[in-house]
Amino acid sequence: MGEKLTVPGYDKIPTYLNPEQRHALTQIPSDLSDRDIARHYTFTEKERELINRRRRASHRIGFAVQLALLKFPGRTLMEVKEVPRAVLTAIAEQVDVPA
């Protein structure tokens, strides 16, 4: 038997889903409305305090994006192939980092 290829976190996705359904669970819809972006990606005061402990802007935005993706769609940055520009902009505005 050949070696089994695994994708981080992919083993947590139910095996009864077809490949398209599995793929959908690791993606952020590119057509999210402003309201949906605000609902899923607005940080609490405590989350902003945690993010702002990072000194450099690159560390703050990186940490903020990872935290946001854990909130929705509940995946890590390694599992999500692409983050829509509107989502990145909304996150960057909250942590005072240029988008």
PDB file of C-alpha atoms in Angstrom:
ATOM      1  CA  MET A   1       0.000   0.000   0.000  1.00  0.00           C
ATOM      2  CA  GLY A   2       1.075   3.555  -0.734  1.00  0.00           C
ATOM      3  CA  GLU A   3       1.617   6.252   1.804  1.00  0.00           C
ATOM      4  CA  LYS A   4      -1.533   8.129   2.773  1.00  0.00           C
ATOM      5  CA  LEU A   5      -1.461  11.875   2.124  1.00  0.00           C
ATOM      6  CA  THR A   6      -2.925  13.908   4.948  1.00  0.00           C
ATOM      7  CA  VAL A   7      -3.814  17.560   5.090  1.00  0.00           C
ATOM      8  CA  PRO A   8      -3.658  19.283   8.495  1.00  0.00           C
ATOM      9  CA  GLY A   9      -7.142  19.305   9.999  1.00  0.00           C
ATOM     10  CA  TYR A  10      -8.600  17.415   7.062  1.00  0.00           C
ATOM     11  CA  ASP A  11      -8.964  14.310   9.190  1.00  0.00           C
ATOM     12  CA  LYS A  12     -11.395  16.271  11.383  1.00  0.00           C
ATOM     13  CA  ILE A  13     -13.801  16.670   8.491  1.00  0.00           C
ATOM     14  CA  PRO A  14     -16.420  13.898   8.372  1.00  0.00           C
ATOM     15  CA  THR A  15     -15.497  11.111   5.969  1.00  0.00           C
ATOM     16  CA  TYR A  16     -19.047  10.764   4.670  1.00  0.00           C
ATOM     17  CA  LEU A  17     -18.794  14.117   2.853  1.00  0.00           C
ATOM     18  CA  ASN A  18     -17.874  14.147  -0.812  1.00  0.00           C
ATOM     19  CA  PRO A  19     -14.733  16.025  -1.961  1.00  0.00           C
ATOM     20  CA  GLU A  20     -16.696  19.175  -2.895  1.00  0.00           C
ATOM     21  CA  GLN A  21     -18.350  19.311   0.515  1.00  0.00           C
ATOM     22  CA  ARG A  22     -15.005  18.756   2.253  1.00  0.00           C
ATOM     23  CA  HIS A  23     -13.446  21.551   0.203  1.00  0.00           C
ATOM     24  CA  ALA A  24     -16.307  23.916   1.105  1.00  0.00           C
ATOM     25  CA  LEU A  25     -15.613  23.414   4.812  1.00  0.00           C
ATOM     26  CA  THR A  26     -12.107  24.816   4.434  1.00  0.00           C
ATOM     27  CA  GLN A  27     -13.013  27.909   2.409  1.00  0.00           C
ATOM     28  CA  ILE A  28     -14.295  31.363   3.251  1.00  0.00           C
ATOM     29  CA  PRO A  29     -17.058  32.427   0.873  1.00  0.00           C
ATOM     30  CA  SER A  30     -15.840  35.286  -1.319  1.00  0.00           C
ATOM     31  CA  ASP A  31     -19.328  36.794  -1.458  1.00  0.00           C
ATOM     32  CA  LEU A  32     -19.783  37.510   2.256  1.00  0.00           C
ATOM     33  CA  SER A  33     -21.834  40.635   2.893  1.00  0.00           C
ATOM     34  CA  ASP A  34     -20.476  43.446   5.070  1.00  0.00           C
ATOM     35  CA  ARG A  35     -22.929  42.344   7.731  1.00  0.00           C
ATOM     36  CA  ASP A  36     -21.625  38.755   7.655  1.00  0.00           C
ATOM     37  CA  ILE A  37     -18.033  39.958   7.793  1.00  0.00           C
ATOM     38  CA  ALA A  38     -18.863  42.108  10.827  1.00  0.00           C
ATOM     39  CA  ARG A  39     -20.706  39.228  12.504  1.00  0.00           C
ATOM     40  CA  HIS A  40     -17.969  36.646  11.981  1.00  0.00           C
ATOM     41  CA  TYR A  41     -14.823  38.757  12.192  1.00  0.00           C
ATOM     42  CA  THR A  42     -15.398  41.515  14.760  1.00  0.00           C
ATOM     43  CA  PHE A  43     -13.038  41.113  17.694  1.00  0.00           C
ATOM     44  CA  THR A  44     -14.037  41.558  21.314  1.00  0.00           C
ATOM     45  CA  GLU A  45     -12.134  43.979  23.523  1.00  0.00           C
ATOM     46  CA  LYS A  46     -10.239  41.083  25.131  1.00  0.00           C
ATOM     47  CA  GLU A  47      -9.312  39.691  21.718  1.00  0.00           C
ATOM     48  CA  ARG A  48      -8.012  43.105  20.628  1.00  0.00           C
ATOM     49  CA  GLU A  49      -5.938  43.342  23.813  1.00  0.00           C
ATOM     50  CA  LEU A  50      -4.444  39.935  23.045  1.00  0.00           C
ATOM     51  CA  ILE A  51      -3.714  40.937  19.442  1.00  0.00           C
ATOM     52  CA  ASN A  52      -2.157  44.247  20.488  1.00  0.00           C
ATOM     53  CA  ARG A  53       0.395  42.462  22.669  1.00  0.00           C
ATOM     54  CA  ARG A  54       2.253  41.755  19.433  1.00  0.00           C
ATOM     55  CA  ARG A  55       4.724  44.575  18.800  1.00  0.00           C
ATOM     56  CA  ARG A  56       5.121  44.530  15.052  1.00  0.00           C
ATOM     57  CA  ALA A  57       2.293  45.223  12.642  1.00  0.00           C
ATOM     58  CA  SER A  58       3.092  42.058  10.687  1.00  0.00           C
ATOM     59  CA  HIS A  59       2.751  39.977  13.850  1.00  0.00           C
ATOM     60  CA  ARG A  60      -0.495  41.692  14.852  1.00  0.00           C
ATOM     61  CA  ILE A  61      -2.160  41.119  11.480  1.00  0.00           C
ATOM     62  CA  GLY A  62      -0.893  37.538  11.280  1.00  0.00           C
ATOM     63  CA  PHE A  63      -2.149  36.704  14.752  1.00  0.00           C
ATOM     64  CA  ALA A  64      -5.453  38.487  14.105  1.00  0.00           C
ATOM     65  CA  VAL A  65      -6.071  36.576  10.864  1.00  0.00           C
ATOM     66  CA  GLN A  66      -5.356  33.257  12.561  1.00  0.00           C
ATOM     67  CA  LEU A  67      -7.665  34.119  15.449  1.00  0.00           C
ATOM     68  CA  ALA A  68     -10.405  35.243  13.058  1.00  0.00           C
ATOM     69  CA  LEU A  69     -10.224  32.030  11.029  1.00  0.00           C
ATOM     70  CA  LEU A  70     -10.547  29.958  14.181  1.00  0.00           C
ATOM     71  CA  LYS A  71     -13.789  31.836  14.874  1.00  0.00           C
ATOM     72  CA  PHE A  72     -15.142  31.318  11.344  1.00  0.00           C
ATOM     73  CA  PRO A  73     -14.939  28.934   9.539  1.00  0.00           C
ATOM     74  CA  GLY A  74     -13.318  27.217  12.539  1.00  0.00           C
ATOM     75  CA  ARG A  75     -10.139  26.293  10.681  1.00  0.00           C
ATOM     76  CA  THR A  76      -6.483  27.250  10.908  1.00  0.00           C
ATOM     77  CA  LEU A  77      -4.658  29.417   8.413  1.00  0.00           C
ATOM     78  CA  MET A  78      -2.913  26.278   7.130  1.00  0.00           C
ATOM     79  CA  GLU A  79      -6.267  24.787   6.167  1.00  0.00           C
ATOM     80  CA  VAL A  80      -7.791  27.824   4.470  1.00  0.00           C
ATOM     81  CA  LYS A  81      -6.388  28.324   0.990  1.00  0.00           C
ATOM     82  CA  GLU A  82      -7.450  31.939   0.459  1.00  0.00           C
ATOM     83  CA  VAL A  83      -8.788  34.762   2.616  1.00  0.00           C
ATOM     84  CA  PRO A  84     -10.965  37.243   0.698  1.00  0.00           C
ATOM     85  CA  ARG A  85      -9.636  40.804   0.485  1.00  0.00           C
ATOM     86  CA  ALA A  86     -12.760  42.208   2.209  1.00  0.00           C
ATOM     87  CA  VAL A  87     -12.148  39.959   5.222  1.00  0.00           C
ATOM     88  CA  LEU A  88      -8.467  40.943   5.414  1.00  0.00           C
ATOM     89  CA  THR A  89      -9.403  44.620   5.187  1.00  0.00           C
ATOM     90  CA  ALA A  90     -11.954  44.299   8.008  1.00  0.00           C
ATOM     91  CA  ILE A  91      -9.415  42.527  10.217  1.00  0.00           C
ATOM     92  CA  ALA A  92      -6.647  45.033   9.424  1.00  0.00           C
ATOM     93  CA  GLU A  93      -8.876  48.006  10.269  1.00  0.00           C
ATOM     94  CA  GLN A  94      -9.585  46.575  13.717  1.00  0.00           C
ATOM     95  CA  VAL A  95      -5.910  46.135  14.576  1.00  0.00           C
ATOM     96  CA  ASP A  96      -4.730  49.418  13.010  1.00  0.00           C
ATOM     97  CA  VAL A  97      -2.612  47.790  10.313  1.00  0.00           C
ATOM     98  CA  PRO A  98      -2.716  49.073   6.718  1.00  0.00           C
ATOM     99  CA  ALA A  99      -4.578  46.635   4.474  1.00  0.00           C
TER     100      ALA A  99
END
